[in-house]
PDB file of C-alpha atoms in Angstrom:
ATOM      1  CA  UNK W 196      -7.546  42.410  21.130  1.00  0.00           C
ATOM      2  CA  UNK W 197      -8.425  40.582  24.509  1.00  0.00           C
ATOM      3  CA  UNK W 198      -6.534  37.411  24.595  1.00  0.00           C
ATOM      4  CA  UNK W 199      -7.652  36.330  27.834  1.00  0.00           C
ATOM      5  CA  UNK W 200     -10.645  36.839  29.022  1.00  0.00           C
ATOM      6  CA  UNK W 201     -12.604  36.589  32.076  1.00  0.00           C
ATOM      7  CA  UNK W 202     -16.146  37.689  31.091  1.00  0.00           C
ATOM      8  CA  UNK W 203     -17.709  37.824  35.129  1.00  0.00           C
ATOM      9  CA  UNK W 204     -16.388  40.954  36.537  1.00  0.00           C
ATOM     10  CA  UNK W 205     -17.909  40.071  40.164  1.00  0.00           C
ATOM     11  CA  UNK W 206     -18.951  36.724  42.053  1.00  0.00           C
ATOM     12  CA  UNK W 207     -20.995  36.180  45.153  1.00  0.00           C
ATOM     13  CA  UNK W 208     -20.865  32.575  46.849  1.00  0.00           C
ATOM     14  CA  UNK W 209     -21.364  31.585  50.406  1.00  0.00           C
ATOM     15  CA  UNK W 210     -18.834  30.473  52.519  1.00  0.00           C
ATOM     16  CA  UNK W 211     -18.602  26.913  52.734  1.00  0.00           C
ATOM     17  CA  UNK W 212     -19.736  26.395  48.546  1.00  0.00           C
ATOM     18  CA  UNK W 213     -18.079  25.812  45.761  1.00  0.00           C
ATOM     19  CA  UNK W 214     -16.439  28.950  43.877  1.00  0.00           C
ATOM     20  CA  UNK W 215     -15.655  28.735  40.053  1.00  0.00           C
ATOM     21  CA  UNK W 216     -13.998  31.262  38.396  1.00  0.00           C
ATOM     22  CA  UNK W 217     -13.549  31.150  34.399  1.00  0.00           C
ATOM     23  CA  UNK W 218     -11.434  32.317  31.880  1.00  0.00           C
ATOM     24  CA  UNK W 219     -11.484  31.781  28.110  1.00  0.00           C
ATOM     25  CA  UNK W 220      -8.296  32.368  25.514  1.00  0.00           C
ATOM     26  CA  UNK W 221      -8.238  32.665  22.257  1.00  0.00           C
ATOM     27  CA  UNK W 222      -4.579  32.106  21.380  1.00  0.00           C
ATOM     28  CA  UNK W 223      -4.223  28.199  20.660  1.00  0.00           C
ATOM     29  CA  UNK W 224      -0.033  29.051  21.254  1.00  0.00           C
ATOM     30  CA  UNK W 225      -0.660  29.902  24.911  1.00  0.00           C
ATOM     31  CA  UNK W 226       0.419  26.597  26.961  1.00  0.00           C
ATOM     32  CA  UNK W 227       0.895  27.571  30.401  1.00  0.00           C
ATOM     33  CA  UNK W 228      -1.794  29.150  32.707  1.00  0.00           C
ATOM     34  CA  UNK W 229      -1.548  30.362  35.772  1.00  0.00           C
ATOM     35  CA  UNK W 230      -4.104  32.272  38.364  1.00  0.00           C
ATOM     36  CA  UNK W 231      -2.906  34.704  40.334  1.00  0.00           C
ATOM     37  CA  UNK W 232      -5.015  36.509  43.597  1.00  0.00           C
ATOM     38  CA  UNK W 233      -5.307  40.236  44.900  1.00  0.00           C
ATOM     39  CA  UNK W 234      -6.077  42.142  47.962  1.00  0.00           C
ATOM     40  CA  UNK W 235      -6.981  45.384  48.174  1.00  0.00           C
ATOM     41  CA  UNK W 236      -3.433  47.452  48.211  1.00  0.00           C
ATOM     42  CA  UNK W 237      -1.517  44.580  47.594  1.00  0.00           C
ATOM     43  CA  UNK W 238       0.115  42.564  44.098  1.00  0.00           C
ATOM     44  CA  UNK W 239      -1.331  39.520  42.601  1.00  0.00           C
ATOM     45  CA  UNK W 240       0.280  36.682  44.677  1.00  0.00           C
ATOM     46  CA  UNK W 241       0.590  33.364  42.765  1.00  0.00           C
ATOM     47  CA  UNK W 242      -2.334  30.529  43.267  1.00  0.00           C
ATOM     48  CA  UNK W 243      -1.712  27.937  40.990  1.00  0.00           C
ATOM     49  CA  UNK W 244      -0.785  27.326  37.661  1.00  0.00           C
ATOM     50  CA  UNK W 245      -1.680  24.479  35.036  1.00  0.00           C
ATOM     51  CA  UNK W 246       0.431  23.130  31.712  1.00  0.00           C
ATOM     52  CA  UNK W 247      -0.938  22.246  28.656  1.00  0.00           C
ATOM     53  CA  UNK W 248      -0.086  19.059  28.992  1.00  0.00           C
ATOM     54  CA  UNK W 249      -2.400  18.081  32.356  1.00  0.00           C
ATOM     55  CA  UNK W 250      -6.171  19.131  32.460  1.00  0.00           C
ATOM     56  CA  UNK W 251      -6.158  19.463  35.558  1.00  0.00           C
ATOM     57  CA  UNK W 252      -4.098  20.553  38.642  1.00  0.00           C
ATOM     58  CA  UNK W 253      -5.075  20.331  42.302  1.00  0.00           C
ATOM     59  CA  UNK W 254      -3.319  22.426  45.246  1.00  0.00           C
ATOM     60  CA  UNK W 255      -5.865  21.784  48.731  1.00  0.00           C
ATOM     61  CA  UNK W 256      -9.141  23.347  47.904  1.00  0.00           C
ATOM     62  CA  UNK W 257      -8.207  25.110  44.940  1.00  0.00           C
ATOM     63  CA  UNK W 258      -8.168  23.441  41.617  1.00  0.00           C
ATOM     64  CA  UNK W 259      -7.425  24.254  38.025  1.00  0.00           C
ATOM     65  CA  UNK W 260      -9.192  22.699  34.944  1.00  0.00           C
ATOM     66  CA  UNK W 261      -8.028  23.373  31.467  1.00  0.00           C
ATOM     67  CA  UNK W 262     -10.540  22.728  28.718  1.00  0.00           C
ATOM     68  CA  UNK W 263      -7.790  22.876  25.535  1.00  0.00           C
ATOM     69  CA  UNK W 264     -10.438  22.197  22.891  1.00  0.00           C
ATOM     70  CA  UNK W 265     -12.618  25.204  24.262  1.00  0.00           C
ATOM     71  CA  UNK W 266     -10.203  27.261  25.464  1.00  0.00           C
ATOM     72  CA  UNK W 267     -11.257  27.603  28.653  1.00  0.00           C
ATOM     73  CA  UNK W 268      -9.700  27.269  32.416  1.00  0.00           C
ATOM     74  CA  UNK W 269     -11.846  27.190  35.503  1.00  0.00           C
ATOM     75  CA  UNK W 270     -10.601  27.750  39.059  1.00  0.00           C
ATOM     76  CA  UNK W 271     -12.523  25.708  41.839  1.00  0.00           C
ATOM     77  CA  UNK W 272     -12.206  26.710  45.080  1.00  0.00           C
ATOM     78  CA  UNK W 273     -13.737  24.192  47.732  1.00  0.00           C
ATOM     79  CA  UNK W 274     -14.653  25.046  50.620  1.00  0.00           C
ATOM     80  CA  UNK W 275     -14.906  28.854  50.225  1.00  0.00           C
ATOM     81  CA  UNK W 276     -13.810  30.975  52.689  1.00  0.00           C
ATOM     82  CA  UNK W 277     -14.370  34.635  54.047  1.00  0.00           C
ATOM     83  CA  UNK W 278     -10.193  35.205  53.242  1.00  0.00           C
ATOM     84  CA  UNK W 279     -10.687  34.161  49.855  1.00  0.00           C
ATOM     85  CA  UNK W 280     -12.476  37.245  49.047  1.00  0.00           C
ATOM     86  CA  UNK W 281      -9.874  39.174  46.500  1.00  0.00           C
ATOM     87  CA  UNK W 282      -9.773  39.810  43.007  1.00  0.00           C
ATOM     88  CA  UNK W 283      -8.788  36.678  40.838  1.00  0.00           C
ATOM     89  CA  UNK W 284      -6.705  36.901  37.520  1.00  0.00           C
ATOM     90  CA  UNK W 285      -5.642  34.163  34.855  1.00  0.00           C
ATOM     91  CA  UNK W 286      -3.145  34.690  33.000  1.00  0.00           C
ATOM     92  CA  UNK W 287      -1.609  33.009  29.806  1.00  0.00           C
ATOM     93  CA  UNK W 288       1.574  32.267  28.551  1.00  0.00           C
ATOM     94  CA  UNK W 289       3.048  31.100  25.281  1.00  0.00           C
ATOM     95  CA  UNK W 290       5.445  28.522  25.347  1.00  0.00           C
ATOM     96  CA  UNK W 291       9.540  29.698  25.831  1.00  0.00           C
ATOM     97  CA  UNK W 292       8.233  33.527  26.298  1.00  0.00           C
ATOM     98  CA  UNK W 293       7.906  33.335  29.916  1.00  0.00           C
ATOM     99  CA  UNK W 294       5.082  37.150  29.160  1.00  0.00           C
ATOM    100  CA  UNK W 295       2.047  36.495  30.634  1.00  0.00           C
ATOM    101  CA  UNK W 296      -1.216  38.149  28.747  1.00  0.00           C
ATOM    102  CA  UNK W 297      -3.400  38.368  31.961  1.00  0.00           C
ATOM    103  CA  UNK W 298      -7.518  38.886  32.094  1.00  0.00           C
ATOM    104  CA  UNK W 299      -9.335  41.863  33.365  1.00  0.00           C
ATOM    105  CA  UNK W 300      -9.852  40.065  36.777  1.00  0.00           C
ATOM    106  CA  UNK W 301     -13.070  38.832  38.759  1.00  0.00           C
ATOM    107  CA  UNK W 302     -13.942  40.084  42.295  1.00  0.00           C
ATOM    108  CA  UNK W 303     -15.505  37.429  44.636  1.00  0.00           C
ATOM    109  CA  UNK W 304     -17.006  38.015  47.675  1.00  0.00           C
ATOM    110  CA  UNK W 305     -17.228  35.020  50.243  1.00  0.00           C
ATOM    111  CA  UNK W 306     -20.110  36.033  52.532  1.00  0.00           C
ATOM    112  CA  UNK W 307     -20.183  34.557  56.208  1.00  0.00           C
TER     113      UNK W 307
ATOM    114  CA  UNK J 260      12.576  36.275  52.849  1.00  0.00           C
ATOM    115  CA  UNK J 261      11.732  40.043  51.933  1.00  0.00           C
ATOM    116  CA  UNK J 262       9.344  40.645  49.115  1.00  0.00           C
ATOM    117  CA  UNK J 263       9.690  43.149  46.253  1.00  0.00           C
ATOM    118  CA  UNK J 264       9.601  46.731  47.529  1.00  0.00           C
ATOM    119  CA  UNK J 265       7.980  49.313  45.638  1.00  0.00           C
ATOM    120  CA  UNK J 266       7.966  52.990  46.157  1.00  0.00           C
ATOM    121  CA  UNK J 267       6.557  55.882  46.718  1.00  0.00           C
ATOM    122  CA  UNK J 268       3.064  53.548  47.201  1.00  0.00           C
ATOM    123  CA  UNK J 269       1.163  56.344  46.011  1.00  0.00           C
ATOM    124  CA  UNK J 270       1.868  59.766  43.568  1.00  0.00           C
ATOM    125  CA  UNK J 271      -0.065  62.516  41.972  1.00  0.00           C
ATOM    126  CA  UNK J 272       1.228  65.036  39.731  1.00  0.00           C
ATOM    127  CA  UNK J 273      -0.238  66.885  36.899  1.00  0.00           C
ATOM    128  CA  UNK J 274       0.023  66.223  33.920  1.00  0.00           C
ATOM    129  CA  UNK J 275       3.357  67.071  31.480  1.00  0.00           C
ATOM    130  CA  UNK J 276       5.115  66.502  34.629  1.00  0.00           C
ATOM    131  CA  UNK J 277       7.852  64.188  35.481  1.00  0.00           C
ATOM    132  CA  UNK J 278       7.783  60.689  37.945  1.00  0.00           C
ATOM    133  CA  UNK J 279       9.443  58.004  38.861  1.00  0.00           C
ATOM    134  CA  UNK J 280       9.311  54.856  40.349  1.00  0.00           C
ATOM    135  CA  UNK J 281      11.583  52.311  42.431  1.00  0.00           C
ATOM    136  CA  UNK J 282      11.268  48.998  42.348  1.00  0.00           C
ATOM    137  CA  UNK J 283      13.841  46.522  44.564  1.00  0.00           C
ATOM    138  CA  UNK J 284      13.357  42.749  43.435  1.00  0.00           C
ATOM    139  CA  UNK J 285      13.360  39.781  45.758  1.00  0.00           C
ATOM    140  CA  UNK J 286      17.276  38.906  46.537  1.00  0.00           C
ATOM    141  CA  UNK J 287      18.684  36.969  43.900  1.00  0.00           C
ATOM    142  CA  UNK J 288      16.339  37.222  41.675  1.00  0.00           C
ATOM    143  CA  UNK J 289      17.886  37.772  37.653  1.00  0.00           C
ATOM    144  CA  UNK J 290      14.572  39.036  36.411  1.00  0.00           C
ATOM    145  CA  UNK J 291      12.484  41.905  36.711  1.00  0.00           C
ATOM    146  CA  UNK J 292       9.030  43.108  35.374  1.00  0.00           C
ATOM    147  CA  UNK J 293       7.017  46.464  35.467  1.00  0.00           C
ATOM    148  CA  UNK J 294       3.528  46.331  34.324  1.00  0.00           C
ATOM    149  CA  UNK J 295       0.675  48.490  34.136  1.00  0.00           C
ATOM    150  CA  UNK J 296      -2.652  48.047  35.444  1.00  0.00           C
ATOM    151  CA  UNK J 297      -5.660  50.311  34.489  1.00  0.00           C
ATOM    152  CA  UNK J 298      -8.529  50.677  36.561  1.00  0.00           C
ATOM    153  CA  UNK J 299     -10.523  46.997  35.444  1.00  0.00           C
ATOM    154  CA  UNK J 300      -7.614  45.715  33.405  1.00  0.00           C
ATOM    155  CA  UNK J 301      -5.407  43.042  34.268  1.00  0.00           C
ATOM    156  CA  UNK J 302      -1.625  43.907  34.412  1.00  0.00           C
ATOM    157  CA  UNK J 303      -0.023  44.895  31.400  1.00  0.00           C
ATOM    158  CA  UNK J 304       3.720  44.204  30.876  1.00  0.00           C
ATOM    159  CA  UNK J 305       5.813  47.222  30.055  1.00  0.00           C
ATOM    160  CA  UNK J 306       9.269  45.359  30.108  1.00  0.00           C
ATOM    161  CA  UNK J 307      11.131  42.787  31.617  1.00  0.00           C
ATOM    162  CA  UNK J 308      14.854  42.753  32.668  1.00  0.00           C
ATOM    163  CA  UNK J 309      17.054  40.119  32.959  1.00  0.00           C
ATOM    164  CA  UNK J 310      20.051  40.793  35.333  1.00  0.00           C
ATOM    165  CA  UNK J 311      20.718  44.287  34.056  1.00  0.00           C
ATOM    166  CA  UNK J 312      20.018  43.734  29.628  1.00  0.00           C
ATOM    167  CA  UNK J 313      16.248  44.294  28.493  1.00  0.00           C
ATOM    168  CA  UNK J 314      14.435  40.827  27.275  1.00  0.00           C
ATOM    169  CA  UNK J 315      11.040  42.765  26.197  1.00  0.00           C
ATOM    170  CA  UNK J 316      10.185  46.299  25.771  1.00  0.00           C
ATOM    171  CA  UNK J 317       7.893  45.907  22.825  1.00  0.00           C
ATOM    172  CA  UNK J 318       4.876  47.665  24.672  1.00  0.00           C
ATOM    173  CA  UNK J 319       6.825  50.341  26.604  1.00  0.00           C
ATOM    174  CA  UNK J 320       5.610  53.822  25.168  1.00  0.00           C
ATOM    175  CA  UNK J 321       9.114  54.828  24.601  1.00  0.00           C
ATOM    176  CA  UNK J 322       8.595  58.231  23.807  1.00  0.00           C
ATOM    177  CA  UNK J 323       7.982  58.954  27.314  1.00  0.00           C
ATOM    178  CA  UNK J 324       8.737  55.855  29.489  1.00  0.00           C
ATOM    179  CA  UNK J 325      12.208  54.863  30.279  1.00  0.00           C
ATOM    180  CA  UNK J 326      13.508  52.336  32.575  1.00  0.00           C
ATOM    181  CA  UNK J 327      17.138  51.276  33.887  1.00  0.00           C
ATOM    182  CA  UNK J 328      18.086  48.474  35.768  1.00  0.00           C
ATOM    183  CA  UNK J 329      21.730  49.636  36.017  1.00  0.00           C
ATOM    184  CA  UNK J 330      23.295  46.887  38.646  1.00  0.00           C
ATOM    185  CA  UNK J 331      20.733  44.506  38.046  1.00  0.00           C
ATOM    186  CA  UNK J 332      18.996  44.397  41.197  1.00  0.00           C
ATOM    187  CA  UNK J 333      17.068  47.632  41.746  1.00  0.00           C
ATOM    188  CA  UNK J 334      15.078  49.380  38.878  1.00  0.00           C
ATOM    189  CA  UNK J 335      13.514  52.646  38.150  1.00  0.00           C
ATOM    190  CA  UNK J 336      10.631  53.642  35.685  1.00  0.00           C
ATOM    191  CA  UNK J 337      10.364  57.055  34.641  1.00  0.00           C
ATOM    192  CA  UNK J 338       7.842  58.687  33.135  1.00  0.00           C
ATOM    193  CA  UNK J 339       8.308  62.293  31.368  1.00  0.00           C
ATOM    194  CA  UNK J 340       5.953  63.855  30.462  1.00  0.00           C
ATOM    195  CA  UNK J 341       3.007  62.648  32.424  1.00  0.00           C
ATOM    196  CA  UNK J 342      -0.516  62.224  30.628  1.00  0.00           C
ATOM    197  CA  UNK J 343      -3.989  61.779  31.775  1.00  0.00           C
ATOM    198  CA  UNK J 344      -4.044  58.089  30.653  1.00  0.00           C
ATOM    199  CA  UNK J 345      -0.631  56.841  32.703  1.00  0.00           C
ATOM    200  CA  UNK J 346      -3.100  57.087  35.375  1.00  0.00           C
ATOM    201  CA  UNK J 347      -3.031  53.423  36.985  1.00  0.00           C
ATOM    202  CA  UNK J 348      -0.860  50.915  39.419  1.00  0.00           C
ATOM    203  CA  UNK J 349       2.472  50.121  38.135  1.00  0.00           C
ATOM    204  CA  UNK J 350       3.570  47.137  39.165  1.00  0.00           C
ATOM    205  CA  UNK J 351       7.077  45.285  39.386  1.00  0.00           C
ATOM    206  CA  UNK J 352       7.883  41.771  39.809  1.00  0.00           C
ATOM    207  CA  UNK J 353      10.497  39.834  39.743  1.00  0.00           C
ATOM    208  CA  UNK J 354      11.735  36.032  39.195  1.00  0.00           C
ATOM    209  CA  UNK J 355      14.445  33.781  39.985  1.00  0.00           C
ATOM    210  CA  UNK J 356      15.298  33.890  36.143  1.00  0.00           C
ATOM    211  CA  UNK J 357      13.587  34.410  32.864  1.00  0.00           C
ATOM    212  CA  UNK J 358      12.466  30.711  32.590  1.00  0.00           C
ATOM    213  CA  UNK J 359      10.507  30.873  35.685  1.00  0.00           C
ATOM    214  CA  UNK J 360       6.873  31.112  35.568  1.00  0.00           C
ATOM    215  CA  UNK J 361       5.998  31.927  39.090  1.00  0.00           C
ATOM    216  CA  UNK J 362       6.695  36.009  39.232  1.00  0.00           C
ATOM    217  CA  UNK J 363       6.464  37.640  42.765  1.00  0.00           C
ATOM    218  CA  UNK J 364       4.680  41.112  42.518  1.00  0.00           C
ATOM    219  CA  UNK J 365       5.304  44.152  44.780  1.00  0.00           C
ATOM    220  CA  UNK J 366       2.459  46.219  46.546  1.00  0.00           C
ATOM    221  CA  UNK J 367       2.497  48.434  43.127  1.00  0.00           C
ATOM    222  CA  UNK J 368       2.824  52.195  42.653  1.00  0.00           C
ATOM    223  CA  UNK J 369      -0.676  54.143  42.517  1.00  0.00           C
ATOM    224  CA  UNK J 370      -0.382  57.007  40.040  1.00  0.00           C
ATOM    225  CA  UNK J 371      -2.788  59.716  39.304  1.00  0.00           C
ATOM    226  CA  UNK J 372      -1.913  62.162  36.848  1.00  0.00           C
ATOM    227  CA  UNK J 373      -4.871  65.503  37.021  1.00  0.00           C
TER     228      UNK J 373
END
């Protein structure tokens, strides 16, 4: 049972345009998102992280959006760089737990 | 500031064998994760520590995972005996305390069990 999902396992965008990663949940409990990124040989390092409360949550050229009625989150990333190339996760948390249910993960590539 | 340490950064061993893993949180930090990640999964959590008590083990296999955090700071995962399907990066994190939502992950611990 996949509770959070990111359903693109890959993403190509050129530097310089918009990048939007999604995720979808299905747990209407989970109230606190966050996305975490990963290099090759290194752990997830936090990006930024949305309540339920706010749709949306900015942080220089990355943004969150939260979509509660769909259950969906988006991660904008404007400009795109080369260095944001990585692996991107969401990950979901229901209120007072503090576990995170994470998604399978989507690479992007920036090209130059 | 130091980040988590993890190590060995890479182990194989066959399988019905033994391993273990060593995880040192960031300084002051009460809590402390291990999670598994399987080739094109995200990370799994396996249990969480908070100073040296367990918060959530519900999804540790216990019949052949174990995991001590005896002074609360550094922890170990052990597994014993190995199968095919513990094959993946095990991960620790930690946090400044179990009410914190940003966790700090370590360069994980690549296992492959032949």
């Amino acid at each position: 049972d996949q509770q959070v999902k990111q359903n693109s396992p890959s993403l190509s965008v050129q530097e310089g345009r918009i990048s939007i990663l999604n995720c979808d949940y299905t747990n209407s409990m989970f109230d606190y998102f966050l996305w975490y990124k990963k290099y090759p040989a290194e752990g997830p390092t936090f990006l930024i992280s949305i309540s339920s409360i706010k749709d949306k949550n900015e942080d220089g050229r990355f943004t969150v959006f939260l979509n509660k009625s769909a259950k969906h989150l988006s991660l904008h990333i404007v400009p795109s760089q080369p260095g944001d190339s990585a692996v991107y996760f969401c990950a979901a948390s229901v209120r007072g737990t503090y576990k995170y249910i994470f998604g399978t993960g989507t690479r992007l590539k920036v090209l130059a | 500031e130091a980040g988590v340490a993890q190590s060995p950064r890479y182990k194989i061993i066959e399988k019905r064998q033994s391993v273990a893993f060593w995880c040192n949180p960031i300084s002051g930090h009460a809590t402390l994760y291990w999670y598994q990640q399987i080739l094109g999964q995200g990370p799994k959590l396996l249990i969480q520590f908070q100073n040296n008590g367990v918060v959530d083990d519900s999804q540790l296999p216990k019949d052949r995972f174990s995991a001590e955090r005896l002074k609360g700071v550094d922890s170990t995962l052990k597994i014993q005996p190995a199968k095919l399907e513990d094959s993946a990066v095990y991960l620790c994190a930690s946090s400044l305390d179990h009410s914190s939502y940003e966790q700090y992950f370590g360069p994980g611990t690549r296992l492959t069990v032949t």
